[in-house]
Amino acid sequence: MEVFEAAEESCGRQGLQVPDDLAAYKAVAGWRSGHEPGALEALVAQLERAPGRLELYAELLGPGVKDTARQEWARKRLAEMKANQARIDQLESRLQESPFAASAGIYADLATACAKFRERGAYDYLFLASDLDPANVIVLKNLLNIMSRPRDVFFRLRLLRRLLAAEGGSEAALYGMAEIFLKLHVRLDEARRLVQSGLDSHPDSSRLKALQAQLAAQGAGASSQGKERP
């Protein structure tokens, strides 16, 4: 246990993030030592963070775990993750047999399977699938779900334009583009047209109605400011 703690402290001194493997091994060592407070919870947290670490489930299925509910959770999760690993293996085999240009669907399925393991490789597979099949609506929506940071705003805008082209009248695309314009305080007239177009196709969309009200308030505010100028 001391070895893992020393390695963790070394990462801290160097300003480095503790590697996932180190955190997992430390959790196992703490559990096996039998006296580390919160060791079982730390082990479960590792599996929640990285459910594809199949080797860790055995620790929860051993006789040392008296919590039957926790054991049942580990048993079911292990079966589910083994099936997911088999799915990944199958898809990787199909990749070897398929032309690259025709592999968008396989990469999209791999992204879904890797996301279940919460692996970073899922993003790479999504981008590959999107490059090979730019009009794939499901892939575009999955990319939009993960590209949600403020610094991703312009990339999101490109994805939303592609989504609108692939799925005419898409409520998600029209709302997303208009929302970006409103947040950036640019192209507000275009944002209003996008919202109106969305409401023409989706009159019951509460978020489009809310955005329309916000845009109307922006217009009213701008008019008031203009009247106050000498």
PDB file of C-alpha atoms in Angstrom, residues 63-208:
ATOM      1  CA  PRO A  63     -15.905 -14.296   0.530  1.00  0.00           C
ATOM      2  CA  GLY A  64     -14.592 -11.114   2.144  1.00  0.00           C
ATOM      3  CA  VAL A  65     -17.599  -9.154   0.890  1.00  0.00           C
ATOM      4  CA  LYS A  66     -20.540  -9.710   3.225  1.00  0.00           C
ATOM      5  CA  ASP A  67     -22.884  -7.328   1.437  1.00  0.00           C
ATOM      6  CA  THR A  68     -25.027  -9.654  -0.704  1.00  0.00           C
ATOM      7  CA  ALA A  69     -26.594  -6.746  -2.584  1.00  0.00           C
ATOM      8  CA  ARG A  70     -23.126  -5.507  -3.543  1.00  0.00           C
ATOM      9  CA  GLN A  71     -22.131  -8.994  -4.665  1.00  0.00           C
ATOM     10  CA  GLU A  72     -25.242  -9.313  -6.804  1.00  0.00           C
ATOM     11  CA  TRP A  73     -24.519  -5.908  -8.353  1.00  0.00           C
ATOM     12  CA  ALA A  74     -20.963  -7.020  -9.168  1.00  0.00           C
ATOM     13  CA  ARG A  75     -22.180 -10.342 -10.618  1.00  0.00           C
ATOM     14  CA  LYS A  76     -24.694  -8.693 -12.938  1.00  0.00           C
ATOM     15  CA  ARG A  77     -22.313  -5.931 -13.958  1.00  0.00           C
ATOM     16  CA  LEU A  78     -19.540  -8.421 -14.702  1.00  0.00           C
ATOM     17  CA  ALA A  79     -21.822 -10.457 -16.991  1.00  0.00           C
ATOM     18  CA  GLU A  80     -22.918  -7.285 -18.762  1.00  0.00           C
ATOM     19  CA  MET A  81     -19.354  -6.053 -19.247  1.00  0.00           C
ATOM     20  CA  LYS A  82     -18.118  -9.441 -20.462  1.00  0.00           C
ATOM     21  CA  ALA A  83     -20.844  -9.380 -23.103  1.00  0.00           C
ATOM     22  CA  ASN A  84     -19.790  -5.860 -24.042  1.00  0.00           C
ATOM     23  CA  GLN A  85     -16.162  -6.956 -24.388  1.00  0.00           C
ATOM     24  CA  ALA A  86     -17.263  -9.805 -26.634  1.00  0.00           C
ATOM     25  CA  ARG A  87     -19.156  -7.256 -28.728  1.00  0.00           C
ATOM     26  CA  ILE A  88     -16.028  -5.105 -29.039  1.00  0.00           C
ATOM     27  CA  ASP A  89     -13.949  -8.120 -30.063  1.00  0.00           C
ATOM     28  CA  GLN A  90     -16.543  -9.005 -32.712  1.00  0.00           C
ATOM     29  CA  LEU A  91     -16.619  -5.457 -34.098  1.00  0.00           C
ATOM     30  CA  GLU A  92     -12.827  -5.252 -34.223  1.00  0.00           C
ATOM     31  CA  SER A  93     -12.776  -8.490 -36.204  1.00  0.00           C
ATOM     32  CA  ARG A  94     -15.310  -7.062 -38.638  1.00  0.00           C
ATOM     33  CA  LEU A  95     -13.093  -4.004 -39.091  1.00  0.00           C
ATOM     34  CA  GLN A  96     -10.285  -6.214 -40.308  1.00  0.00           C
ATOM     35  CA  GLU A  97     -12.575  -7.675 -42.960  1.00  0.00           C
ATOM     36  CA  SER A  98     -14.254  -4.446 -44.136  1.00  0.00           C
ATOM     37  CA  PRO A  99     -13.016  -1.684 -46.455  1.00  0.00           C
ATOM     38  CA  PHE A 100     -12.158   1.447 -44.471  1.00  0.00           C
ATOM     39  CA  ALA A 101     -14.515   3.653 -46.480  1.00  0.00           C
ATOM     40  CA  ALA A 102     -17.440   1.350 -45.663  1.00  0.00           C
ATOM     41  CA  SER A 103     -16.718   1.073 -41.947  1.00  0.00           C
ATOM     42  CA  ALA A 104     -18.663   4.053 -40.572  1.00  0.00           C
ATOM     43  CA  GLY A 105     -21.348   1.862 -39.019  1.00  0.00           C
ATOM     44  CA  ILE A 106     -18.775  -0.381 -37.351  1.00  0.00           C
ATOM     45  CA  TYR A 107     -16.946   2.603 -35.891  1.00  0.00           C
ATOM     46  CA  ALA A 108     -20.243   4.004 -34.612  1.00  0.00           C
ATOM     47  CA  ASP A 109     -21.041   0.684 -32.913  1.00  0.00           C
ATOM     48  CA  LEU A 110     -17.533   0.556 -31.452  1.00  0.00           C
ATOM     49  CA  ALA A 111     -18.034   4.052 -30.057  1.00  0.00           C
ATOM     50  CA  THR A 112     -21.216   2.897 -28.314  1.00  0.00           C
ATOM     51  CA  ALA A 113     -19.516  -0.190 -26.870  1.00  0.00           C
ATOM     52  CA  CYS A 114     -16.451   1.741 -25.693  1.00  0.00           C
ATOM     53  CA  ALA A 115     -18.661   4.418 -24.168  1.00  0.00           C
ATOM     54  CA  LYS A 116     -20.227   1.674 -22.064  1.00  0.00           C
ATOM     55  CA  PHE A 117     -16.733   1.028 -20.702  1.00  0.00           C
ATOM     56  CA  ARG A 118     -16.290   4.812 -20.389  1.00  0.00           C
ATOM     57  CA  GLU A 119     -13.146   4.606 -22.473  1.00  0.00           C
ATOM     58  CA  ARG A 120     -11.732   7.708 -24.158  1.00  0.00           C
ATOM     59  CA  GLY A 121     -11.373   5.765 -27.389  1.00  0.00           C
ATOM     60  CA  ALA A 122     -15.130   6.104 -27.863  1.00  0.00           C
ATOM     61  CA  TYR A 123     -14.593   9.726 -28.966  1.00  0.00           C
ATOM     62  CA  ASP A 124     -12.050   8.716 -31.596  1.00  0.00           C
ATOM     63  CA  TYR A 125     -14.418   6.119 -33.025  1.00  0.00           C
ATOM     64  CA  LEU A 126     -17.236   8.675 -33.184  1.00  0.00           C
ATOM     65  CA  PHE A 127     -15.082  11.160 -35.072  1.00  0.00           C
ATOM     66  CA  LEU A 128     -13.997   8.450 -37.500  1.00  0.00           C
ATOM     67  CA  ALA A 129     -17.605   7.413 -38.078  1.00  0.00           C
ATOM     68  CA  SER A 130     -18.594  11.039 -38.656  1.00  0.00           C
ATOM     69  CA  ASP A 131     -15.765  11.599 -41.133  1.00  0.00           C
ATOM     70  CA  LEU A 132     -16.725   8.492 -43.092  1.00  0.00           C
ATOM     71  CA  ASP A 133     -20.459   9.221 -43.011  1.00  0.00           C
ATOM     72  CA  PRO A 134     -20.994  12.988 -42.472  1.00  0.00           C
ATOM     73  CA  ALA A 135     -24.788  12.676 -42.791  1.00  0.00           C
ATOM     74  CA  ASN A 136     -25.202  10.002 -40.097  1.00  0.00           C
ATOM     75  CA  VAL A 137     -27.766  11.626 -37.794  1.00  0.00           C
ATOM     76  CA  ILE A 138     -27.157   9.309 -34.822  1.00  0.00           C
ATOM     77  CA  VAL A 139     -23.409   9.900 -34.913  1.00  0.00           C
ATOM     78  CA  LEU A 140     -23.899  13.654 -35.194  1.00  0.00           C
ATOM     79  CA  LYS A 141     -26.222  13.699 -32.184  1.00  0.00           C
ATOM     80  CA  ASN A 142     -23.794  11.592 -30.153  1.00  0.00           C
ATOM     81  CA  LEU A 143     -20.966  13.976 -30.998  1.00  0.00           C
ATOM     82  CA  LEU A 144     -23.115  16.937 -29.991  1.00  0.00           C
ATOM     83  CA  ASN A 145     -23.826  15.264 -26.659  1.00  0.00           C
ATOM     84  CA  ILE A 146     -20.143  15.053 -25.787  1.00  0.00           C
ATOM     85  CA  MET A 147     -18.946  18.322 -27.346  1.00  0.00           C
ATOM     86  CA  SER A 148     -20.656  20.517 -24.783  1.00  0.00           C
ATOM     87  CA  ARG A 149     -17.804  22.616 -23.355  1.00  0.00           C
ATOM     88  CA  PRO A 150     -17.775  26.379 -24.022  1.00  0.00           C
ATOM     89  CA  ARG A 151     -14.595  26.036 -26.077  1.00  0.00           C
ATOM     90  CA  ASP A 152     -16.402  23.584 -28.389  1.00  0.00           C
ATOM     91  CA  VAL A 153     -18.958  26.162 -29.472  1.00  0.00           C
ATOM     92  CA  PHE A 154     -17.750  26.661 -33.056  1.00  0.00           C
ATOM     93  CA  PHE A 155     -17.288  22.951 -33.612  1.00  0.00           C
ATOM     94  CA  ARG A 156     -20.814  22.427 -32.272  1.00  0.00           C
ATOM     95  CA  LEU A 157     -22.100  24.993 -34.735  1.00  0.00           C
ATOM     96  CA  ARG A 158     -20.574  23.071 -37.642  1.00  0.00           C
ATOM     97  CA  LEU A 159     -22.072  19.834 -36.351  1.00  0.00           C
ATOM     98  CA  LEU A 160     -25.489  21.469 -35.981  1.00  0.00           C
ATOM     99  CA  ARG A 161     -25.377  22.749 -39.560  1.00  0.00           C
ATOM    100  CA  ARG A 162     -24.544  19.231 -40.729  1.00  0.00           C
ATOM    101  CA  LEU A 163     -27.391  17.849 -38.626  1.00  0.00           C
ATOM    102  CA  LEU A 164     -29.849  20.323 -40.145  1.00  0.00           C
ATOM    103  CA  ALA A 165     -28.706  19.352 -43.637  1.00  0.00           C
ATOM    104  CA  ALA A 166     -29.039  15.642 -42.837  1.00  0.00           C
ATOM    105  CA  GLU A 167     -32.342  15.955 -40.986  1.00  0.00           C
ATOM    106  CA  GLY A 168     -34.357  18.783 -42.461  1.00  0.00           C
ATOM    107  CA  GLY A 169     -36.361  20.698 -39.861  1.00  0.00           C
ATOM    108  CA  SER A 170     -34.446  19.115 -36.979  1.00  0.00           C
ATOM    109  CA  GLU A 171     -35.690  20.713 -33.774  1.00  0.00           C
ATOM    110  CA  ALA A 172     -32.383  19.975 -32.046  1.00  0.00           C
ATOM    111  CA  ALA A 173     -30.354  21.632 -34.823  1.00  0.00           C
ATOM    112  CA  LEU A 174     -32.544  24.719 -35.108  1.00  0.00           C
ATOM    113  CA  TYR A 175     -32.638  25.211 -31.352  1.00  0.00           C
ATOM    114  CA  GLY A 176     -28.925  24.546 -30.923  1.00  0.00           C
ATOM    115  CA  MET A 177     -27.831  27.039 -33.591  1.00  0.00           C
ATOM    116  CA  ALA A 178     -30.184  29.751 -32.367  1.00  0.00           C
ATOM    117  CA  GLU A 179     -29.068  29.221 -28.775  1.00  0.00           C
ATOM    118  CA  ILE A 180     -25.415  29.639 -29.757  1.00  0.00           C
ATOM    119  CA  PHE A 181     -26.142  32.883 -31.592  1.00  0.00           C
ATOM    120  CA  LEU A 182     -28.075  34.208 -28.600  1.00  0.00           C
ATOM    121  CA  LYS A 183     -25.319  33.304 -26.145  1.00  0.00           C
ATOM    122  CA  LEU A 184     -22.707  34.966 -28.341  1.00  0.00           C
ATOM    123  CA  HIS A 185     -24.999  37.953 -29.058  1.00  0.00           C
ATOM    124  CA  VAL A 186     -24.412  37.610 -32.786  1.00  0.00           C
ATOM    125  CA  ARG A 187     -26.674  37.036 -35.799  1.00  0.00           C
ATOM    126  CA  LEU A 188     -29.786  37.490 -33.687  1.00  0.00           C
ATOM    127  CA  ASP A 189     -32.013  38.002 -36.738  1.00  0.00           C
ATOM    128  CA  GLU A 190     -30.879  34.635 -38.059  1.00  0.00           C
ATOM    129  CA  ALA A 191     -31.500  33.133 -34.638  1.00  0.00           C
ATOM    130  CA  ARG A 192     -35.080  34.434 -34.734  1.00  0.00           C
ATOM    131  CA  ARG A 193     -35.609  32.943 -38.177  1.00  0.00           C
ATOM    132  CA  LEU A 194     -34.241  29.600 -37.005  1.00  0.00           C
ATOM    133  CA  VAL A 195     -36.543  29.582 -33.992  1.00  0.00           C
ATOM    134  CA  GLN A 196     -39.569  30.499 -36.093  1.00  0.00           C
ATOM    135  CA  SER A 197     -38.711  27.764 -38.571  1.00  0.00           C
ATOM    136  CA  GLY A 198     -38.464  25.332 -35.696  1.00  0.00           C
ATOM    137  CA  LEU A 199     -41.812  26.386 -34.270  1.00  0.00           C
ATOM    138  CA  ASP A 200     -43.445  26.033 -37.678  1.00  0.00           C
ATOM    139  CA  SER A 201     -42.402  22.367 -37.664  1.00  0.00           C
ATOM    140  CA  HIS A 202     -42.517  21.759 -33.905  1.00  0.00           C
ATOM    141  CA  PRO A 203     -45.187  24.079 -32.463  1.00  0.00           C
ATOM    142  CA  ASP A 204     -45.186  22.266 -29.105  1.00  0.00           C
ATOM    143  CA  SER A 205     -41.457  22.702 -28.436  1.00  0.00           C
ATOM    144  CA  SER A 206     -41.263  24.432 -25.061  1.00  0.00           C
ATOM    145  CA  ARG A 207     -37.570  25.213 -25.385  1.00  0.00           C
ATOM    146  CA  LEU A 208     -38.050  26.879 -28.766  1.00  0.00           C
TER     147      LEU A 208
END
